[in-house]
Structures are given as structure tokens and as C-alpha cells.
CSV table of C-alpha atoms in Angstrom, one decimal:
chain,number,residue,atom,x,y,z
A,1,MET,CA,-31.0,-7.2,16.3
A,2,ALA,CA,-30.4,-6.8,12.6
A,3,SER,CA,-32.3,-3.6,12.2
A,4,ASP,CA,-34.1,-0.8,14.1
A,5,SER,CA,-37.5,-2.2,13.1
A,6,ALA,CA,-39.5,-4.4,15.4
A,7,ARG,CA,-40.1,-8.1,15.1
A,8,HIS,CA,-43.4,-9.5,16.4
A,9,ASP,CA,-43.5,-13.3,16.2
A,10,LEU,CA,-46.0,-15.9,17.3
A,11,LEU,CA,-45.2,-19.2,18.9
A,12,VAL,CA,-48.1,-21.7,19.3
A,13,TYR,CA,-46.8,-24.7,21.3
A,14,ASP,CA,-48.3,-27.9,22.7
A,15,SER,CA,-45.5,-29.2,24.8
A,16,ASP,CA,-42.9,-27.9,27.3
A,17,GLN,CA,-40.2,-29.1,25.1
A,18,GLN,CA,-41.4,-27.1,22.1
A,19,TYR,CA,-41.7,-24.0,24.3
A,20,ALA,CA,-38.1,-24.4,25.6
A,21,GLU,CA,-36.6,-25.2,22.2
A,22,ALA,CA,-38.0,-22.0,20.8
A,23,LEU,CA,-37.3,-19.6,23.7
A,24,VAL,CA,-33.7,-20.7,24.5
A,25,PRO,CA,-32.2,-19.8,21.2
A,26,PHE,CA,-34.3,-16.6,21.0
A,27,PHE,CA,-32.8,-15.3,24.3
A,28,GLU,CA,-29.3,-16.6,23.6
A,29,ALA,CA,-29.2,-14.8,20.2
A,30,GLY,CA,-30.3,-11.6,22.0
A,31,LEU,CA,-27.5,-12.0,24.5
A,32,ASP,CA,-24.9,-12.4,21.8
A,33,GLU,CA,-26.3,-9.2,20.0
A,34,GLY,CA,-26.2,-7.0,23.1
A,35,ASP,CA,-30.0,-6.9,23.7
A,36,ALA,CA,-31.7,-6.4,27.0
A,37,LEU,CA,-33.7,-9.6,27.8
A,38,VAL,CA,-37.2,-9.6,29.2
A,39,ALA,CA,-39.4,-12.6,30.0
A,40,VAL,CA,-43.1,-12.3,30.9
A,41,PRO,CA,-44.3,-15.9,31.3
A,42,GLY,CA,-47.1,-17.3,33.4
A,43,ARG,CA,-46.2,-18.3,37.0
A,44,ALA,CA,-46.6,-22.0,36.0
A,45,THR,CA,-44.3,-21.5,33.0
A,46,GLU,CA,-41.5,-19.4,34.6
A,47,PRO,CA,-39.7,-22.3,36.3
A,48,LEU,CA,-39.6,-24.2,33.1
A,49,LEU,CA,-38.1,-21.3,31.2
A,50,ARG,CA,-35.6,-20.6,33.9
A,51,ASP,CA,-34.5,-24.2,34.0
A,52,ALA,CA,-34.2,-24.4,30.2
A,53,LEU,CA,-32.1,-21.1,30.1
A,54,GLY,CA,-29.7,-22.2,32.7
A,55,ALA,CA,-27.1,-19.6,33.5
A,56,THR,CA,-28.6,-17.3,30.8
A,57,SER,CA,-31.7,-16.8,33.1
A,58,GLU,CA,-29.5,-14.6,35.3
A,59,ARG,CA,-29.4,-12.1,32.5
A,60,VAL,CA,-33.2,-12.1,31.9
A,61,ALA,CA,-35.6,-9.7,33.7
A,62,PHE,CA,-38.6,-11.9,34.7
A,63,SER,CA,-42.1,-10.7,35.5
A,64,ALA,CA,-45.3,-12.8,35.8
A,65,CYS,CA,-47.8,-12.2,33.0
A,66,GLU,CA,-50.6,-12.3,35.6
A,67,ASP,CA,-49.0,-9.2,37.2
A,68,TRP,CA,-47.8,-7.5,34.1
A,69,TYR,CA,-50.7,-7.9,31.7
A,70,THR,CA,-53.3,-5.9,33.6
A,71,ARG,CA,-54.7,-3.6,30.9
A,72,PRO,CA,-53.5,-3.4,27.2
A,73,GLU,CA,-52.8,0.3,27.4
A,74,ALA,CA,-50.7,-0.2,30.6
A,75,VAL,CA,-48.7,-3.0,29.0
A,76,LEU,CA,-47.9,-0.9,25.9
A,77,ALA,CA,-46.8,1.9,28.2
A,78,GLY,CA,-44.7,-0.5,30.3
A,79,TYR,CA,-42.9,-2.0,27.3
A,80,ASP,CA,-42.3,1.5,25.9
A,81,ALA,CA,-40.7,2.5,29.2
A,82,ALA,CA,-38.6,-0.7,29.3
A,83,VAL,CA,-37.3,-0.1,25.8
A,84,ARG,CA,-36.4,3.5,26.5
A,85,ALA,CA,-34.6,2.6,29.7
A,86,SER,CA,-32.7,-0.2,28.0
A,87,LEU,CA,-31.5,2.0,25.2
A,88,ARG,CA,-30.4,4.6,27.7
A,89,ASP,CA,-28.4,1.9,29.5
A,90,GLY,CA,-26.5,1.1,26.4
A,91,PHE,CA,-28.3,-2.0,25.1
A,92,ARG,CA,-28.6,-2.4,21.4
A,93,GLY,CA,-32.2,-3.4,21.6
A,94,VAL,CA,-34.7,-5.4,23.6
A,95,ARG,CA,-35.9,-9.0,23.3
A,96,VAL,CA,-39.2,-9.8,25.0
A,97,ALA,CA,-41.0,-13.2,25.3
A,98,GLY,CA,-44.4,-13.0,26.9
A,99,GLU,CA,-47.8,-14.6,27.1
A,100,VAL,CA,-51.1,-13.0,27.8
A,101,PRO,CA,-52.9,-14.2,30.9
A,102,PHE,CA,-55.8,-16.6,30.8
A,103,CYS,CA,-59.1,-14.8,30.4
A,104,SER,CA,-62.6,-15.8,31.5
A,105,SER,CA,-64.6,-14.2,28.8
A,106,ARG,CA,-64.6,-13.6,25.0
A,107,HIS,CA,-64.6,-9.9,25.7
A,108,GLU,CA,-61.4,-10.1,27.7
A,109,TRP,CA,-59.7,-12.2,25.0
A,110,ASP,CA,-60.7,-9.7,22.4
A,111,SER,CA,-59.1,-6.9,24.4
A,112,TRP,CA,-55.8,-8.7,24.1
A,113,VAL,CA,-56.3,-9.3,20.4
A,114,LEU,CA,-56.6,-5.6,20.0
A,115,TYR,CA,-53.4,-5.2,22.0
A,116,GLU,CA,-51.5,-7.6,19.8
A,117,ALA,CA,-52.7,-5.8,16.6
A,118,ILE,CA,-51.8,-2.3,18.0
A,119,LEU,CA,-48.4,-3.5,19.1
A,120,ASN,CA,-47.4,-3.8,15.4
A,121,ARG,CA,-47.9,-0.1,14.9
A,122,ALA,CA,-46.8,1.1,18.4
A,123,PHE,CA,-43.3,-0.5,18.1
A,124,ALA,CA,-42.9,-0.5,14.3
A,125,ASP,CA,-39.7,1.6,14.3
A,126,ARG,CA,-38.3,0.4,17.7
A,127,PRO,CA,-35.3,-2.0,18.1
A,128,VAL,CA,-37.5,-4.6,19.8
A,129,SER,CA,-38.0,-8.3,19.1
A,130,ILE,CA,-41.1,-9.8,20.6
A,131,MET,CA,-42.1,-13.4,20.7
A,132,CYS,CA,-45.7,-14.1,21.9
A,133,THR,CA,-46.2,-17.6,23.2
A,134,TYR,CA,-49.6,-19.3,23.2
A,135,ASP,CA,-50.1,-22.7,24.9
A,136,SER,CA,-52.6,-24.6,22.7
A,137,ARG,CA,-53.3,-26.9,25.6
A,138,VAL,CA,-55.1,-24.1,27.5
A,139,VAL,CA,-55.7,-21.2,25.2
A,140,PRO,CA,-59.0,-21.3,23.3
A,141,GLU,CA,-58.8,-22.0,19.6
A,142,HIS,CA,-60.6,-18.8,18.7
A,143,MET,CA,-57.9,-16.8,20.5
A,144,ILE,CA,-55.1,-18.7,18.8
A,145,GLU,CA,-56.9,-18.1,15.4
A,146,SER,CA,-57.1,-14.4,16.3
A,147,ALA,CA,-53.4,-14.4,17.3
A,148,ARG,CA,-52.5,-15.7,13.8
A,149,HIS,CA,-54.0,-12.5,12.4
A,150,THR,CA,-51.9,-10.2,14.5
A,151,HIS,CA,-48.3,-11.5,14.1
A,152,PRO,CA,-46.3,-10.9,10.9
A,153,HIS,CA,-44.2,-14.0,11.5
A,154,VAL,CA,-44.7,-17.4,13.1
A,155,VAL,CA,-42.2,-19.7,14.7
A,156,SER,CA,-42.2,-23.5,14.5
A,157,ASP,CA,-39.1,-25.3,13.3
A,158,ASP,CA,-37.9,-21.9,12.0
A,159,ARG,CA,-39.2,-18.4,11.6
A,160,GLN,CA,-41.5,-17.8,8.7
A,161,GLU,CA,-43.7,-15.1,7.2
A,162,ASN,CA,-47.3,-15.5,8.4
A,163,PRO,CA,-49.8,-15.8,5.5
A,164,ASP,CA,-52.7,-15.3,7.9
A,165,TYR,CA,-51.4,-11.9,9.1
A,166,HIS,CA,-54.0,-9.0,8.8
A,167,ASP,CA,-53.4,-5.3,8.7
A,168,PRO,CA,-53.7,-4.0,12.3
A,169,ALA,CA,-56.3,-1.4,11.4
A,170,ALA,CA,-58.5,-4.1,9.9
A,171,VAL,CA,-58.2,-6.2,13.1
A,172,VAL,CA,-59.2,-3.2,15.3
A,173,ARG,CA,-62.1,-2.3,13.1
A,174,GLY,CA,-63.4,-5.9,13.2
A,175,ILE,CA,-63.4,-6.1,17.0
A,176,ALA,CA,-63.9,-2.5,18.3
A,177,PRO,CA,-67.6,-1.7,18.9
A,178,GLU,CA,-69.2,1.1,17.0
A,179,PRO,CA,-69.3,4.3,19.1
A,180,GLU,CA,-72.6,5.1,20.7
A,181,PRO,CA,-74.3,8.2,19.2
A,182,LEU,CA,-74.1,11.3,21.5
A,183,PRO,CA,-77.3,13.3,21.7
A,184,GLU,CA,-77.6,17.1,21.7
A,185,LEU,CA,-74.3,17.9,20.1
A,186,HIS,CA,-73.7,21.2,18.4
A,187,ASP,CA,-70.7,22.9,16.8
A,188,VAL,CA,-68.5,25.5,18.5
A,189,LEU,CA,-66.8,27.5,15.8
A,190,ALA,CA,-64.0,30.0,16.1
A,191,ASP,CA,-62.6,30.3,12.5
A,192,GLY,CA,-59.4,28.4,13.4
A,193,ASP,CA,-58.2,31.0,15.9
A,194,ALA,CA,-57.2,29.4,19.2
A,195,ARG,CA,-57.9,32.5,21.3
A,196,ALA,CA,-61.4,32.9,19.9
A,197,LEU,CA,-62.1,29.2,20.3
A,198,ARG,CA,-61.1,29.5,24.0
A,199,GLY,CA,-63.5,32.4,24.6
A,200,THR,CA,-66.4,30.9,22.7
A,201,LEU,CA,-66.0,27.5,24.4
A,202,SER,CA,-65.7,29.1,27.8
A,203,ARG,CA,-69.0,30.9,27.3
A,204,GLU,CA,-70.7,27.8,26.0
A,205,LEU,CA,-69.6,25.7,29.0
A,206,ALA,CA,-70.6,28.4,31.4
A,207,ASP,CA,-74.1,28.6,29.8
A,208,ALA,CA,-74.4,24.8,30.1
A,209,GLY,CA,-73.6,24.9,33.8
A,210,VAL,CA,-70.4,22.9,33.6
A,211,ALA,CA,-68.3,23.0,36.7
A,212,THR,CA,-65.4,25.5,36.6
A,213,ASP,CA,-62.6,22.9,36.9
A,214,GLN,CA,-64.1,20.7,34.3
A,215,ALA,CA,-64.7,23.6,32.0
A,216,GLU,CA,-61.1,24.8,32.4
A,217,ALA,CA,-59.8,21.3,31.6
A,218,MET,CA,-62.0,21.2,28.5
A,219,VAL,CA,-60.8,24.6,27.3
A,220,LEU,CA,-57.2,23.7,27.8
A,221,ALA,CA,-57.6,20.4,25.9
A,222,ALA,CA,-59.4,22.0,23.0
A,223,SER,CA,-56.7,24.8,22.9
A,224,GLU,CA,-53.9,22.2,22.8
A,225,VAL,CA,-55.6,20.3,20.0
């Protein structure tokens, strides 16, 4: 890759040929540049990609998106671990092509929109190039429209800046629900001293009848913060 900053591109395709014509040069360029190659297609798409890549497919680590994309936070952690391991193994960077699994509800789709938005911040300074693929023949239009808001670049005949890209924070604020109000809250003050805070909080939790193990965990968390 040309720099240590991430690339996060969107490919919306409507034919197998369009999919292959975008992914093959993406991976071959990564191979030439010394990148680790990772593909996370759907089970139905994997044979198409392997066939299009030919011998290059032997250099690509494949996982099915139905197995990999379980929860957004797990995927972010998994990609982070893969990047770290690849860099330790001497690769210059990582190239990933993946597609989110088909979802049965708007709520599920929205969780992956949030993932796509957060990805821009989570990997902003990492040597990773990501191409997210969306098959317009099966993915709902509202999801594709949302995907256009979460990818700085789009790929068609070439790679272009995306005029529909939105700031990740704005995307998250637009989808994430407002937190429910929590009743009966009160302040526990200790004038900024961690030891005093631990003592005050311990007494408050004991008075509230919180179980010892839970109270100790809360005190430890508050002290760390």
C-alpha cells in the first residue's frame, strides 16, 4: 500500500463479471506490494472468486462471511488481530475484501451500517486496504444507500472519491438509539483522589446491598477510570 493510512472502498455490483473484474486486480496489486490477502465472501460467492483469481487464490486466506460476521464488535477485533499478526509476520500491510451477511431485519442491517462507519475510525492509521462488496441483486436498496454513506471511496470502472460519504460520528448518531434514562442515580464524590473514591464507593455499594464480587469489580473499574 502507498501509505500507512487505511483505504475503505465500496463496490456495488450487479453481475459476477463486475465482481471478478474489481476483485482480481485488487488482490493482485496487494500481492505485488507485499500485503497479506484476506477474503471474506459469502459461501455462494467464494467459488466465483477463487476461480477468477486462479493461482493467486492460493495466497489468499478465505473465510465465509456467514461464519466471520457474527457481531460487529467481534469482526472489528478479528480484523485487528489479523492485521497485527500479518505485520508481525513481515507483511507490508493487509488487503481485505468482504461482504456482510444477508440480514432478515432492518435492525440487523443497521448494526452493520454502524460497523462500516466505525471501521473508518478504528483502522484510520493502520496499513489496511478494505473493499466491501454489495450485490445489488440481493442486498436491499436501503442498505446500499447506507453503505454509500460509510465508505470514503467507491469503485466502478476506477476508484473515485465518494460524494455521499458522511462523517462516521454523524452516521452513528443517526442510527444509535437514545440511551434509556436510569432512575435513582446519585453522585459519588471523592475530590479526584482515587483512594478516597474507592473507599466511598465501597461503602455506597455495601449500603445498597450489592454482592461482594460485583462491588469489587465496580470499585476496580472506577479506580482504573
